[in-house]
CSV table of C-alpha atoms and ligand atoms in Angstrom, one decimal:
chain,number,residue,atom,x,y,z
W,1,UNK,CA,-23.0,8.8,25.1
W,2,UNK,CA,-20.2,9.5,23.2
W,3,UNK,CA,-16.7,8.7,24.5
W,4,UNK,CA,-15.0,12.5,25.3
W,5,UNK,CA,-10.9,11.9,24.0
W,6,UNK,CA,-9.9,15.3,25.0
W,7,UNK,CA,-11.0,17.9,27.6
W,8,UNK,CA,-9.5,21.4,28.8
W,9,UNK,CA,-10.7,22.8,31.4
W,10,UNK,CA,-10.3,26.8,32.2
W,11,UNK,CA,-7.0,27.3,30.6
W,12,UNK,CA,-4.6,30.2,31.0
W,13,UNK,CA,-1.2,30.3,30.0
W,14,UNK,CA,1.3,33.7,30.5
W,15,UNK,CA,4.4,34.2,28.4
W,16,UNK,CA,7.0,36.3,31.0
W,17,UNK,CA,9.2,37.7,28.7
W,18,UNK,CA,10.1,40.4,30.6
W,19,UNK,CA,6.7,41.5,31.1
W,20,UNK,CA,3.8,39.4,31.6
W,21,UNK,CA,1.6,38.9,28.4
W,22,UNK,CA,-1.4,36.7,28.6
W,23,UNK,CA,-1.6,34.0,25.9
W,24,UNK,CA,-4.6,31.8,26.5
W,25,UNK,CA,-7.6,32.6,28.9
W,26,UNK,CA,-10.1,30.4,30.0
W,27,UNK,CA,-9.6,28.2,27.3
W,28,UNK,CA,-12.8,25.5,27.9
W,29,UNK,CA,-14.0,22.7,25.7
W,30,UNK,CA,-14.2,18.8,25.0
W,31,UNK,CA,-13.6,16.4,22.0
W,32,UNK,CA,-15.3,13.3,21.1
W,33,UNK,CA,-14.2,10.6,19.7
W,34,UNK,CA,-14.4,10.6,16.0
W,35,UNK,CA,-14.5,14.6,15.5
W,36,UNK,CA,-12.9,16.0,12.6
W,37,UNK,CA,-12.0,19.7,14.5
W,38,UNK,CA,-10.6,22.6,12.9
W,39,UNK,CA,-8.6,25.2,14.9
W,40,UNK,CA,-8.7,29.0,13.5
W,41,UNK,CA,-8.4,32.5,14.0
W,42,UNK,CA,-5.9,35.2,13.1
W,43,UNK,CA,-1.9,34.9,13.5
W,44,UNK,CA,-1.0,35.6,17.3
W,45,UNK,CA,-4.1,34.7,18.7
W,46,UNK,CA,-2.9,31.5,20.4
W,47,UNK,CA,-3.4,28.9,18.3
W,48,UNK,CA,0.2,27.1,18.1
W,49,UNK,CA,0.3,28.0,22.0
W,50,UNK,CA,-2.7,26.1,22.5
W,51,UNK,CA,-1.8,23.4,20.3
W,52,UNK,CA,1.6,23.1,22.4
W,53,UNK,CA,-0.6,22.4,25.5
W,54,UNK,CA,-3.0,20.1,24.4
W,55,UNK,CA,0.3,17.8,23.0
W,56,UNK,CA,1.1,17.9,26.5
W,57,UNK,CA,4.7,19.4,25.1
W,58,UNK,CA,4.1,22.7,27.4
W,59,UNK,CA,3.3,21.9,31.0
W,60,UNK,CA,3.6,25.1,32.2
W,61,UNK,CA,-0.3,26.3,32.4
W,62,UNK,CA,-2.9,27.2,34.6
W,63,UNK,CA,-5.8,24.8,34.4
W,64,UNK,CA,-6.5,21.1,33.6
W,65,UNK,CA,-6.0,18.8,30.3
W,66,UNK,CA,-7.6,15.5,30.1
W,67,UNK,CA,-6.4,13.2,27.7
W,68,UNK,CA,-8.6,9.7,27.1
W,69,UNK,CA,-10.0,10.8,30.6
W,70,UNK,CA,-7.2,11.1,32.2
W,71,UNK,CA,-6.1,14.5,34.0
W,72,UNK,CA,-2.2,15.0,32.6
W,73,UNK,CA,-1.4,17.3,35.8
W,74,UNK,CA,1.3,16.4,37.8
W,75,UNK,CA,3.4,13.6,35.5
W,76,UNK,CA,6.7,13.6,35.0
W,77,UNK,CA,8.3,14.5,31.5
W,78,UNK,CA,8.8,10.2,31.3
W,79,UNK,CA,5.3,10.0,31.8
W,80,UNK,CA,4.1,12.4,29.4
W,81,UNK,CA,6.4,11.3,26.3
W,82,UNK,CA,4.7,7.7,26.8
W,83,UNK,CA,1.3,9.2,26.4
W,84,UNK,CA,2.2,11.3,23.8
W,85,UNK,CA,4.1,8.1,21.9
W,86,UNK,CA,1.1,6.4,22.6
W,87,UNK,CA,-1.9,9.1,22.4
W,88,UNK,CA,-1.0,11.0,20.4
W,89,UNK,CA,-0.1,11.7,16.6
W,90,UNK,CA,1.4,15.0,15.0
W,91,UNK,CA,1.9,16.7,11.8
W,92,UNK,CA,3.4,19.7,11.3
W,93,UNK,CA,4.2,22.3,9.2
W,94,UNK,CA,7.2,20.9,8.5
W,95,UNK,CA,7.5,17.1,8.6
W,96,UNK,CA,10.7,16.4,10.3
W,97,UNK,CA,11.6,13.1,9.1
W,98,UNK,CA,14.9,12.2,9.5
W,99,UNK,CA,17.0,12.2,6.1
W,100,UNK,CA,19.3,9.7,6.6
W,101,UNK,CA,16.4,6.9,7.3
W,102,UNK,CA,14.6,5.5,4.3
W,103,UNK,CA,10.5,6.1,4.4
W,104,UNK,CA,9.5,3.0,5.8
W,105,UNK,CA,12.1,3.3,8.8
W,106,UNK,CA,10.6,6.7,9.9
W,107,UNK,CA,6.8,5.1,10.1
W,108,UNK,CA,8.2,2.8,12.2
W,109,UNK,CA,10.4,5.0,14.6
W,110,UNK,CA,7.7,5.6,16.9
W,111,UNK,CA,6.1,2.0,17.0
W,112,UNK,CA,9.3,0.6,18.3
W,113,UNK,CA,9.6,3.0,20.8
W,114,UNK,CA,6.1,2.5,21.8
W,115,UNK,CA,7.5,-1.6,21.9
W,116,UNK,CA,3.7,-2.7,21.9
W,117,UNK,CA,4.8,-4.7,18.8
W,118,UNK,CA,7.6,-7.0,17.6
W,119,UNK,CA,9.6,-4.9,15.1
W,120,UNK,CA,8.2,-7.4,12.2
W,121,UNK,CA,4.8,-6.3,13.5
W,122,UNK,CA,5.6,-2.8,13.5
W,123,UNK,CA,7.0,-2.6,10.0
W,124,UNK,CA,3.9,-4.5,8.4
W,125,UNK,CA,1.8,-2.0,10.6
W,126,UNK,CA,4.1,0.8,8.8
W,127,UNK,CA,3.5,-0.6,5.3
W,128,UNK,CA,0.3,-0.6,5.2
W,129,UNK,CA,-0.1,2.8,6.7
W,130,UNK,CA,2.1,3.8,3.6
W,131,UNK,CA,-0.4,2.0,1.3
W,132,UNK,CA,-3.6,3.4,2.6
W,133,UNK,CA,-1.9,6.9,1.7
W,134,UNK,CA,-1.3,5.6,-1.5
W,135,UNK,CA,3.0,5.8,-1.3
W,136,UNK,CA,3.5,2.2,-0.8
W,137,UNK,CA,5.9,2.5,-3.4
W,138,UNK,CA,8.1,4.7,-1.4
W,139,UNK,CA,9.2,2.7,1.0
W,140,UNK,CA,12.5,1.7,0.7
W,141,UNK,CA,13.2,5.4,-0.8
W,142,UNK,CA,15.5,7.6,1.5
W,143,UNK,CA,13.4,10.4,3.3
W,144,UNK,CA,15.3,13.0,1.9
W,145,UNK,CA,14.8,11.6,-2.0
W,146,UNK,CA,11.1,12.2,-1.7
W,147,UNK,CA,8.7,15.6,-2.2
W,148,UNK,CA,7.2,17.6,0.1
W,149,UNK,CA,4.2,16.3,-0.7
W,150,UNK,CA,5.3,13.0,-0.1
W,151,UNK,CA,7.0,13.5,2.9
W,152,UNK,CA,4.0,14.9,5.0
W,153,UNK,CA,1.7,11.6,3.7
W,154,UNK,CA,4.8,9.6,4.9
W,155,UNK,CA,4.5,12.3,8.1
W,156,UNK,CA,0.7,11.3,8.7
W,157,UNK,CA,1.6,7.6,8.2
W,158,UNK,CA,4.1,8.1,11.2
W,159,UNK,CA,1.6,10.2,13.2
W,160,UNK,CA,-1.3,6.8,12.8
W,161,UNK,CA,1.2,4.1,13.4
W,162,UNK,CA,0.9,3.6,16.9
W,163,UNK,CA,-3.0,4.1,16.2
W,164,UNK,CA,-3.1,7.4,18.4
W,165,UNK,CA,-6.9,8.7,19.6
W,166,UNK,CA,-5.9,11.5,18.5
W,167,UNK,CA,-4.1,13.2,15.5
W,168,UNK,CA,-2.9,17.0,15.8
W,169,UNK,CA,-1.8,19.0,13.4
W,170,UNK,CA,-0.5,22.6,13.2
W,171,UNK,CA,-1.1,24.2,9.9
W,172,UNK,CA,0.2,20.6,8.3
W,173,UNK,CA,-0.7,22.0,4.6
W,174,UNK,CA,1.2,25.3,5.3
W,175,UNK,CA,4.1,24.3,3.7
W,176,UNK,CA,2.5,22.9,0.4
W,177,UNK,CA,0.8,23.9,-3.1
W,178,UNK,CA,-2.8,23.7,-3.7
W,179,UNK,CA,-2.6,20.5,-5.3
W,180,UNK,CA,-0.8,18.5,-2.3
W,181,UNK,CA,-2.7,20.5,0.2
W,182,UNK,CA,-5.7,19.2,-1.6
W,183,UNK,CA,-4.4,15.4,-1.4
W,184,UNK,CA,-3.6,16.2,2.6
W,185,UNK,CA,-7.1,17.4,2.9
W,186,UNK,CA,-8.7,14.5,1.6
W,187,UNK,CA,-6.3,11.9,3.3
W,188,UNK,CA,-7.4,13.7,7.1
W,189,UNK,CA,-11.0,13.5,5.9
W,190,UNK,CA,-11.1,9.8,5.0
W,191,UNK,CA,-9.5,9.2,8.3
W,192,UNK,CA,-12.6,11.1,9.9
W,193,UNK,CA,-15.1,9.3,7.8
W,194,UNK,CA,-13.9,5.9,7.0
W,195,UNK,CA,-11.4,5.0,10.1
W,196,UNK,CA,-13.6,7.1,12.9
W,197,UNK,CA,-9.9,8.7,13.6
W,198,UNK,CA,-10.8,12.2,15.7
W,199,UNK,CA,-8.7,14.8,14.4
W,200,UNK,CA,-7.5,18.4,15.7
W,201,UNK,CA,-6.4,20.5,12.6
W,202,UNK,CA,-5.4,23.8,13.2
W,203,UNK,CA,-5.2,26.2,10.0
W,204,UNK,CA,-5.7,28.9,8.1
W,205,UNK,CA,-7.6,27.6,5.6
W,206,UNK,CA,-10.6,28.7,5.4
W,207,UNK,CA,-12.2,25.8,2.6
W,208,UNK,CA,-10.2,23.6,4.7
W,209,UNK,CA,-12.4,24.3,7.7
W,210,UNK,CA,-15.6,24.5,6.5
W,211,UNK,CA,-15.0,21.1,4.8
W,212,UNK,CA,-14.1,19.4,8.4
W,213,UNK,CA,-17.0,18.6,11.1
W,214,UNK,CA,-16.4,21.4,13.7
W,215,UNK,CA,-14.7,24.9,13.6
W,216,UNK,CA,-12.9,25.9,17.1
W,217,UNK,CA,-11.9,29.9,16.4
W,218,UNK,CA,-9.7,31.6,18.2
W,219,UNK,CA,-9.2,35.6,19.4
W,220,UNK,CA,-6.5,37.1,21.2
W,221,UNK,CA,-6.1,33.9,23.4
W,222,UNK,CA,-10.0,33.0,23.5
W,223,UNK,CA,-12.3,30.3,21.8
W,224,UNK,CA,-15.0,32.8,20.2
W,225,UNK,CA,-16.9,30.0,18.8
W,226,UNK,CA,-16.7,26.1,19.2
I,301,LIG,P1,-0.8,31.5,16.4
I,301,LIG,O1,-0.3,30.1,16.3
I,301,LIG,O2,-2.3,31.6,16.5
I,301,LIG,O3,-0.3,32.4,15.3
I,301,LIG,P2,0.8,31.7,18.8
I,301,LIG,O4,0.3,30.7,19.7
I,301,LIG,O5,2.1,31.3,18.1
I,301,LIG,O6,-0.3,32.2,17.8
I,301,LIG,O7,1.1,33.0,19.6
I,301,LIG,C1,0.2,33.7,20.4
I,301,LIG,C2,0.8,34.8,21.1
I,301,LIG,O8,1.8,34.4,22.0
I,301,LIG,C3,1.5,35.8,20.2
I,301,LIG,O9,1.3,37.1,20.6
I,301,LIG,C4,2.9,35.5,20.3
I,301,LIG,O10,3.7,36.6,20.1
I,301,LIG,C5,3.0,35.0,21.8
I,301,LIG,N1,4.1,34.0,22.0
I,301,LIG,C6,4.2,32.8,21.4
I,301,LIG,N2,5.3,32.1,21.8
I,301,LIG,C7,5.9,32.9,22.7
I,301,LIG,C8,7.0,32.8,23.6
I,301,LIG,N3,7.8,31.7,23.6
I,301,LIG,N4,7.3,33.9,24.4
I,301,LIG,C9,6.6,35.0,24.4
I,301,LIG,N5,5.5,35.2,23.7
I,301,LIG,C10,5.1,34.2,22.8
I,302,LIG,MG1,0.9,29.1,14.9
């Protein structure tokens, strides 16, 4: 049987703001390890909110996550940000790396928080993360020196270094030309394929999704196919 990484069960979610607007309804499905899943569906129809959830950043639901088996109801923020550290990997739009670190230093960030390894551990762990993306050379560079197609391989480096069983991402090639978007494309499917990493993409493209093992689309707040 295979191993489920991620589970939601019956989600809702409500935005008050003043009046009550319903996100996310009944929001039900599972991953296995090793998917390569796409998230789509039109702008506003919940996708980021979902996302938000399932990252365990947004507590505030109706409804149960499971995360490696484990239900995620009921922990404390402390709790959470260690699972997410040690869970979970993200890329986003935007790649956030902090400028005044050099490359290598922000692959590393969240292995020494994790503290699983020594630090000399976690920066040959870092290295050759850097390597299999092919920007080994870009190490010692300062994060702000690089291009934006650099800096979201260096953001995927960052996002695998604590080996997460999972890696999200919100619309990570949203930001980039066809060419980098291309290269990101190809670097989350050789994850799928050669390293078994499970993967839960969501984005627009439509190429993009086709190309990744399962599509997950979305409709005013609900999973119309999955
Ligand atoms: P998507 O990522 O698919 O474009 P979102 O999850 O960002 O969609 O948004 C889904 C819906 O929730 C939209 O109607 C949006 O306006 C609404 N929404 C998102 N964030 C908030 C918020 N913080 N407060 C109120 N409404 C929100
Ligand atoms: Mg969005």
């Amino acid at each position: 049987m295979l191993e489920t990484i991620l589970e939601a069960r019956h989600i809702n979610k409500e935005f008050h703001d003043p009046v009550t607007v319903q996100v996310l309804t009944d929001i039900t499905f599972s991953i296995s390890k090793g998917e390569f899943v796409s998230v789509i569906g039109k702008s506003g129809s919940g996708k980021s909110t979902l996302l938000y959830i399932l990252s365990t950043m947004d507590t505030d639901y109706e409804g149960e996550l499971l995360i490696d088996q484990e239900p995620m109801g009921g922990r404390t923020d402390a709790e959470l940000a260690r699972i997410r550290n040690e869970k979970i990997g993200f890329v986003f739009q935007f790649h956030y790396l902090l400028n005044e670190f050099s490359v290598l230093r922000n692959v590393m960030l969240p292995g020494l928080k994790l503290g699983r390894y020594s630090e000399k551990e976690v920066e040959h762990r870092a290295m050759e993360r850097l390597k299999m993306l092919g920007i080994g050379h870009l190490a010692n560079k300062m994060a702000y020196r690089i291009s934006g197609g650099e800096k979201q391989r260096v953001a995927i480096a960052r996002a695998l270094i604590n080996d997460p069983h999972i890696v999200m991402g919100d619309e990570p090639t949203g930001n980039l030309d066809t060419k980098n978007s291309d290269m990101v494309f190809d670097i989350f499917k050789e994850l799928a394929q050669v390293h078994n990493q499970t993967l839960l993409i969501v984005t627009h493209d439509e190429g993009f999704a086709q190309s990744s093992g399962r599509i997950i689309e979305m409709e005013d707040g609900r999973i119309i196919r999955h």
